[in-house]
Amino acid sequence: MQLGIYGLGRMGANMARRLSRGGIDVVAHNRSAGPIDELVAEESRITAAYDLEQFIAALPLPRIVWLMLPAGDITGQAIEQILPMLSAGDLLIDGGNSFYQDTMARAAKVQQSEVYYMDVGTSGGVWGLNNGYSLMVGGSKEAFALIEPAIRVLAPSADHGWGHVGPVGSGHYVKMVHNGIEYGMMQALAEGLAVLRAKKAFDLDLAQITELWRDGSVVQSWLLDLTAEALAAQGQSLEHIAPVVADSGEGRWTAKEAIDLGVSAPVMTLALQMRFASQDAEGYGNRLLSLMRNAFGGHAITRK
């Protein structure tokens, strides 16, 4: 089997490596040449393609093109460029974190050219190369049959960690909600550990506590594993880390979807709002709160 991967960031490059090591030939393309050269030097089953024409020409029919690009305009523009080069029966896959409604709209256009379109929600981060990726696949049965061997190689095992979850759009939808859940889990761990650290009388060792929770506890998880390892390696003061947490599109989309569906999702929504609060350098709302407390109760204002 041979397929092409366009987009060799942290996820795309490691996916190409895992496919190559699993016996699948990969044609690798990227907007800059450095990641291509690095992969070709490492892996015997990876072929370089430095422009789109070379990339498409190197793929056998039916061509399988897997995009691992940032969501939004970059993915949309890549599809616009690639689609005229494809033939009926080829397969175009979006493995990034695109909004599922954008995916459905793009699929309708791609399928007018009789090209299959699939969305693969992909989780696993920088650990996916060794541990495998969780793959949430949306698309037709015919399209899935073309890509199934690669899915089985990329997943943690041939029979676990992947699923054909539904039609086009469903893969990105499931990944969107997955990331919303991730926000809530991370927020709960962070808040609990902050409470433990605040109890100065006990002088608790958070590295020790998170480590002991990893075995036999109902809160054991991969997120807990990573937290325990980081605290053990870096210490628990975390003075070198600014208290600012970025948010990606999936958390916002999940919160909006819950509102649109009338589904109560306070934990995921509040976790998103806490990330917004961490990004608020101006803190205008909190300044107003201090002003109000002073106005009605004479409470002191802390001067900057």
CSV table of N, CA, C and O in Angstrom, one decimal, residues 112-187:
chain,number,residue,atom,x,y,z
A,112,GLN,N,-18.4,15.9,-5.7
A,112,GLN,CA,-18.9,16.3,-7.1
A,112,GLN,C,-17.9,15.9,-8.2
A,112,GLN,O,-18.3,15.6,-9.3
A,113,SER,N,-16.7,15.8,-7.8
A,113,SER,CA,-15.6,15.3,-8.7
A,113,SER,C,-15.4,13.8,-8.7
A,113,SER,O,-14.5,13.3,-9.3
A,114,GLU,N,-16.4,13.1,-8.0
A,114,GLU,CA,-16.3,11.6,-7.8
A,114,GLU,C,-15.1,11.2,-7.1
A,114,GLU,O,-14.6,10.1,-7.3
A,115,VAL,N,-14.5,12.1,-6.3
A,115,VAL,CA,-13.4,11.8,-5.4
A,115,VAL,C,-14.0,11.5,-4.0
A,115,VAL,O,-14.8,12.2,-3.5
A,116,TYR,N,-13.5,10.4,-3.4
A,116,TYR,CA,-13.9,10.1,-2.0
A,116,TYR,C,-13.4,11.1,-1.0
A,116,TYR,O,-12.2,11.6,-1.2
A,117,TYR,N,-14.1,11.4,0.0
A,117,TYR,CA,-13.6,12.3,1.1
A,117,TYR,C,-13.9,11.7,2.4
A,117,TYR,O,-15.0,11.2,2.7
A,118,MET,N,-12.9,11.8,3.3
A,118,MET,CA,-13.0,11.3,4.6
A,118,MET,C,-12.4,12.2,5.6
A,118,MET,O,-11.5,13.0,5.3
A,119,ASP,N,-12.9,12.2,6.9
A,119,ASP,CA,-12.3,12.9,8.0
A,119,ASP,C,-11.9,11.9,9.0
A,119,ASP,O,-12.7,11.0,9.4
A,120,VAL,N,-10.7,12.1,9.5
A,120,VAL,CA,-10.1,11.2,10.5
A,120,VAL,C,-9.7,12.1,11.7
A,120,VAL,O,-8.7,12.7,11.7
A,121,GLY,N,-10.5,12.1,12.8
A,121,GLY,CA,-10.1,12.7,14.0
A,121,GLY,C,-9.0,11.9,14.6
A,121,GLY,O,-9.1,10.7,14.8
A,122,THR,N,-7.9,12.6,14.9
A,122,THR,CA,-6.7,11.9,15.3
A,122,THR,C,-6.2,12.4,16.7
A,122,THR,O,-6.0,13.6,16.9
A,123,SER,N,-6.0,11.5,17.6
A,123,SER,CA,-5.5,11.9,19.0
A,123,SER,C,-4.3,11.0,19.3
A,123,SER,O,-4.2,9.8,18.8
A,124,GLY,N,-3.4,11.5,20.0
A,124,GLY,CA,-2.2,10.8,20.4
A,124,GLY,C,-1.0,11.6,20.6
A,124,GLY,O,0.0,11.3,21.3
A,125,GLY,N,-1.1,12.9,20.1
A,125,GLY,CA,0.0,13.8,20.3
A,125,GLY,C,1.4,13.3,19.9
A,125,GLY,O,1.6,12.5,19.0
A,126,VAL,N,2.4,13.8,20.7
A,126,VAL,CA,3.8,13.4,20.4
A,126,VAL,C,4.1,12.0,20.7
A,126,VAL,O,5.1,11.4,20.4
A,127,TRP,N,3.2,11.3,21.4
A,127,TRP,CA,3.4,9.9,21.9
A,127,TRP,C,2.9,8.9,20.9
A,127,TRP,O,3.0,7.7,21.0
A,128,GLY,N,2.2,9.4,19.8
A,128,GLY,CA,1.5,8.5,18.9
A,128,GLY,C,2.5,7.6,18.1
A,128,GLY,O,2.1,6.5,17.7
A,129,LEU,N,3.7,8.1,17.8
A,129,LEU,CA,4.7,7.3,17.1
A,129,LEU,C,4.9,6.0,17.7
A,129,LEU,O,4.9,4.9,17.1
A,130,ASN,N,5.1,6.0,19.0
A,130,ASN,CA,5.4,4.7,19.7
A,130,ASN,C,4.2,4.0,20.2
A,130,ASN,O,4.1,2.8,20.2
A,131,ASN,N,3.2,4.8,20.7
A,131,ASN,CA,2.0,4.2,21.3
A,131,ASN,C,0.8,4.0,20.4
A,131,ASN,O,-0.1,3.2,20.7
A,132,GLY,N,0.9,4.6,19.2
A,132,GLY,CA,-0.3,4.5,18.3
A,132,GLY,C,-1.2,5.7,18.5
A,132,GLY,O,-1.2,6.4,19.5
A,133,TYR,N,-2.1,5.9,17.5
A,133,TYR,CA,-3.0,7.0,17.5
A,133,TYR,C,-4.5,6.5,17.7
A,133,TYR,O,-4.8,5.4,17.2
A,134,SER,N,-5.3,7.3,18.4
A,134,SER,CA,-6.7,7.0,18.5
A,134,SER,C,-7.3,7.7,17.2
A,134,SER,O,-7.2,8.9,17.0
A,135,LEU,N,-8.0,6.9,16.4
A,135,LEU,CA,-8.5,7.3,15.1
A,135,LEU,C,-10.0,7.2,15.0
A,135,LEU,O,-10.5,6.1,15.1
A,136,MET,N,-10.7,8.4,14.8
A,136,MET,CA,-12.1,8.4,14.7
A,136,MET,C,-12.4,8.8,13.2
A,136,MET,O,-12.3,9.9,12.8
A,137,VAL,N,-12.9,7.8,12.5
A,137,VAL,CA,-13.0,7.9,11.0
A,137,VAL,C,-14.4,8.1,10.6
A,137,VAL,O,-15.3,7.4,10.9
A,138,GLY,N,-14.6,9.2,9.7
A,138,GLY,CA,-15.9,9.4,9.1
A,138,GLY,C,-15.8,9.3,7.6
A,138,GLY,O,-14.8,9.8,7.0
A,139,GLY,N,-16.8,8.7,7.0
A,139,GLY,CA,-16.8,8.6,5.5
A,139,GLY,C,-17.6,7.4,5.1
A,139,GLY,O,-18.1,6.6,5.9
A,140,SER,N,-17.6,7.1,3.8
A,140,SER,CA,-18.4,6.0,3.3
A,140,SER,C,-17.6,4.7,3.5
A,140,SER,O,-16.4,4.7,3.7
A,141,LYS,N,-18.4,3.6,3.4
A,141,LYS,CA,-17.7,2.3,3.5
A,141,LYS,C,-16.7,2.0,2.4
A,141,LYS,O,-15.7,1.4,2.6
A,142,GLU,N,-17.1,2.5,1.2
A,142,GLU,CA,-16.1,2.3,0.1
A,142,GLU,C,-14.8,3.0,0.3
A,142,GLU,O,-13.8,2.5,0.0
A,143,ALA,N,-14.9,4.2,0.8
A,143,ALA,CA,-13.7,5.0,1.1
A,143,ALA,C,-12.9,4.4,2.2
A,143,ALA,O,-11.7,4.3,2.2
A,144,PHE,N,-13.6,3.9,3.2
A,144,PHE,CA,-12.9,3.3,4.4
A,144,PHE,C,-12.1,2.1,4.0
A,144,PHE,O,-11.0,1.8,4.5
A,145,ALA,N,-12.7,1.3,3.1
A,145,ALA,CA,-12.0,0.1,2.6
A,145,ALA,C,-10.6,0.4,2.0
A,145,ALA,O,-9.7,-0.4,2.1
A,146,LEU,N,-10.5,1.6,1.4
A,146,LEU,CA,-9.2,2.0,0.8
A,146,LEU,C,-8.2,2.3,1.8
A,146,LEU,O,-7.0,2.1,1.6
A,147,ILE,N,-8.6,2.8,3.0
A,147,ILE,CA,-7.6,3.3,3.9
A,147,ILE,C,-7.5,2.4,5.1
A,147,ILE,O,-6.6,2.6,6.0
A,148,GLU,N,-8.3,1.4,5.3
A,148,GLU,CA,-8.3,0.5,6.5
A,148,GLU,C,-7.0,0.0,6.8
A,148,GLU,O,-6.6,0.0,8.0
A,149,PRO,N,-6.2,-0.6,5.8
A,149,PRO,CA,-4.9,-1.1,6.2
A,149,PRO,C,-4.0,-0.1,6.9
A,149,PRO,O,-3.3,-0.4,7.9
A,150,ALA,N,-4.0,1.2,6.5
A,150,ALA,CA,-3.2,2.2,7.1
A,150,ALA,C,-3.7,2.6,8.5
A,150,ALA,O,-3.0,2.8,9.4
A,151,ILE,N,-5.1,2.6,8.6
A,151,ILE,CA,-5.7,2.9,9.9
A,151,ILE,C,-5.2,1.8,11.0
A,151,ILE,O,-4.9,2.2,12.1
A,152,ARG,N,-5.2,0.6,10.6
A,152,ARG,CA,-4.7,-0.5,11.5
A,152,ARG,C,-3.3,-0.4,11.9
A,152,ARG,O,-2.9,-0.7,13.0
A,153,VAL,N,-2.4,0.2,11.0
A,153,VAL,CA,-1.0,0.4,11.3
A,153,VAL,C,-0.9,1.6,12.3
A,153,VAL,O,-0.1,1.6,13.2
A,154,LEU,N,-1.6,2.6,12.0
A,154,LEU,CA,-1.5,3.9,12.8
A,154,LEU,C,-2.1,3.7,14.2
A,154,LEU,O,-1.6,4.3,15.2
A,155,ALA,N,-3.1,2.8,14.4
A,155,ALA,CA,-3.7,2.7,15.7
A,155,ALA,C,-2.8,1.9,16.7
A,155,ALA,O,-1.8,1.3,16.3
A,156,PRO,N,-3.1,2.0,18.0
A,156,PRO,CA,-2.3,1.3,19.0
A,156,PRO,C,-2.2,-0.2,18.7
A,156,PRO,O,-1.1,-0.8,19.0
A,157,SER,N,-3.2,-0.8,18.1
A,157,SER,CA,-3.1,-2.2,17.6
A,157,SER,C,-4.0,-2.3,16.5
A,157,SER,O,-4.9,-1.5,16.2
A,158,ALA,N,-3.9,-3.4,15.7
A,158,ALA,CA,-4.7,-3.6,14.5
A,158,ALA,C,-6.2,-3.6,14.8
A,158,ALA,O,-7.1,-3.3,14.0
A,159,ASP,N,-6.6,-4.0,16.0
A,159,ASP,CA,-8.0,-4.2,16.4
A,159,ASP,C,-8.5,-3.3,17.4
A,159,ASP,O,-9.7,-3.3,17.8
A,160,HIS,N,-7.7,-2.4,17.9
A,160,HIS,CA,-8.1,-1.5,19.0
A,160,HIS,C,-7.6,0.0,18.8
A,160,HIS,O,-6.6,0.2,18.2
A,161,GLY,N,-8.4,0.9,19.3
A,161,GLY,CA,-8.0,2.3,19.2
A,161,GLY,C,-8.5,3.0,18.0
A,161,GLY,O,-8.1,4.2,17.8
A,162,TRP,N,-9.3,2.4,17.1
A,162,TRP,CA,-9.8,3.0,15.9
A,162,TRP,C,-11.2,2.6,15.7
A,162,TRP,O,-11.6,1.6,16.2
A,163,GLY,N,-11.9,3.4,14.9
A,163,GLY,CA,-13.3,3.0,14.6
A,163,GLY,C,-13.8,3.9,13.4
A,163,GLY,O,-13.5,5.0,13.3
A,164,HIS,N,-14.6,3.2,12.5
A,164,HIS,CA,-15.3,3.9,11.5
A,164,HIS,C,-16.6,4.3,12.1
A,164,HIS,O,-17.5,3.5,12.2
A,165,VAL,N,-16.7,5.6,12.6
A,165,VAL,CA,-17.8,6.0,13.5
A,165,VAL,C,-19.0,6.4,12.7
A,165,VAL,O,-20.1,6.5,13.3
A,166,GLY,N,-19.0,6.7,11.4
A,166,GLY,CA,-20.1,7.2,10.7
A,166,GLY,C,-19.8,7.9,9.4
A,166,GLY,O,-18.7,7.7,8.9
A,167,PRO,N,-20.7,8.6,8.9
A,167,PRO,CA,-20.5,9.3,7.6
A,167,PRO,C,-19.6,10.5,7.7
A,167,PRO,O,-19.1,10.8,8.8
A,168,VAL,N,-19.3,11.1,6.5
A,168,VAL,CA,-18.4,12.3,6.5
A,168,VAL,C,-18.9,13.3,7.5
A,168,VAL,O,-20.0,13.6,7.6
A,169,GLY,N,-17.9,13.8,8.3
A,169,GLY,CA,-18.2,14.8,9.3
A,169,GLY,C,-18.2,14.2,10.7
A,169,GLY,O,-17.9,14.9,11.7
A,170,SER,N,-18.5,12.9,10.8
A,170,SER,CA,-18.7,12.3,12.1
A,170,SER,C,-17.3,12.1,12.8
A,170,SER,O,-17.2,12.2,14.0
A,171,GLY,N,-16.3,11.9,12.0
A,171,GLY,CA,-15.0,11.7,12.6
A,171,GLY,C,-14.5,13.0,13.4
A,171,GLY,O,-14.0,12.9,14.5
A,172,HIS,N,-14.6,14.1,12.7
A,172,HIS,CA,-14.3,15.4,13.3
A,172,HIS,C,-15.2,15.8,14.4
A,172,HIS,O,-14.8,16.4,15.4
A,173,TYR,N,-16.5,15.4,14.3
A,173,TYR,CA,-17.4,15.7,15.4
A,173,TYR,C,-17.1,14.9,16.7
A,173,TYR,O,-17.0,15.5,17.7
A,174,VAL,N,-16.8,13.6,16.5
A,174,VAL,CA,-16.4,12.8,17.7
A,174,VAL,C,-15.1,13.3,18.3
A,174,VAL,O,-14.9,13.4,19.5
A,175,LYS,N,-14.1,13.7,17.4
A,175,LYS,CA,-12.9,14.3,17.9
A,175,LYS,C,-13.1,15.6,18.7
A,175,LYS,O,-12.4,15.9,19.7
A,176,MET,N,-14.0,16.4,18.2
A,176,MET,CA,-14.3,17.7,18.8
A,176,MET,C,-14.8,17.5,20.2
A,176,MET,O,-14.4,18.1,21.2
A,177,VAL,N,-15.8,16.6,20.4
A,177,VAL,CA,-16.3,16.3,21.7
A,177,VAL,C,-15.2,15.6,22.6
A,177,VAL,O,-15.1,15.9,23.8
A,178,HIS,N,-14.4,14.8,22.0
A,178,HIS,CA,-13.3,14.2,22.7
A,178,HIS,C,-12.4,15.3,23.4
A,178,HIS,O,-12.0,15.2,24.5
A,179,ASN,N,-12.1,16.3,22.6
A,179,ASN,CA,-11.3,17.4,23.1
A,179,ASN,C,-12.0,18.2,24.2
A,179,ASN,O,-11.4,18.8,25.1
A,180,GLY,N,-13.3,18.4,24.0
A,180,GLY,CA,-14.1,19.1,25.1
A,180,GLY,C,-14.0,18.3,26.4
A,180,GLY,O,-13.8,18.9,27.5
A,181,ILE,N,-14.1,17.0,26.3
A,181,ILE,CA,-14.0,16.2,27.5
A,181,ILE,C,-12.5,16.3,28.1
A,181,ILE,O,-12.4,16.4,29.3
A,182,GLU,N,-11.6,16.4,27.2
A,182,GLU,CA,-10.2,16.5,27.7
A,182,GLU,C,-10.0,17.8,28.5
A,182,GLU,O,-9.3,17.8,29.5
A,183,TYR,N,-10.7,18.9,28.0
A,183,TYR,CA,-10.6,20.2,28.7
A,183,TYR,C,-11.1,20.0,30.2
A,183,TYR,O,-10.5,20.4,31.1
A,184,GLY,N,-12.2,19.3,30.3
A,184,GLY,CA,-12.8,19.1,31.7
A,184,GLY,C,-11.9,18.2,32.5
A,184,GLY,O,-11.7,18.5,33.7
A,185,MET,N,-11.4,17.2,32.0
A,185,MET,CA,-10.5,16.3,32.8
A,185,MET,C,-9.2,17.0,33.3
A,185,MET,O,-8.8,16.9,34.4
A,186,MET,N,-8.6,17.8,32.4
A,186,MET,CA,-7.5,18.5,32.7
A,186,MET,C,-7.8,19.6,33.8
A,186,MET,O,-7.0,19.8,34.8
A,187,GLN,N,-8.9,20.3,33.7
A,187,GLN,CA,-9.3,21.3,34.6
A,187,GLN,C,-9.5,20.7,36.0
A,187,GLN,O,-9.0,21.2,37.0
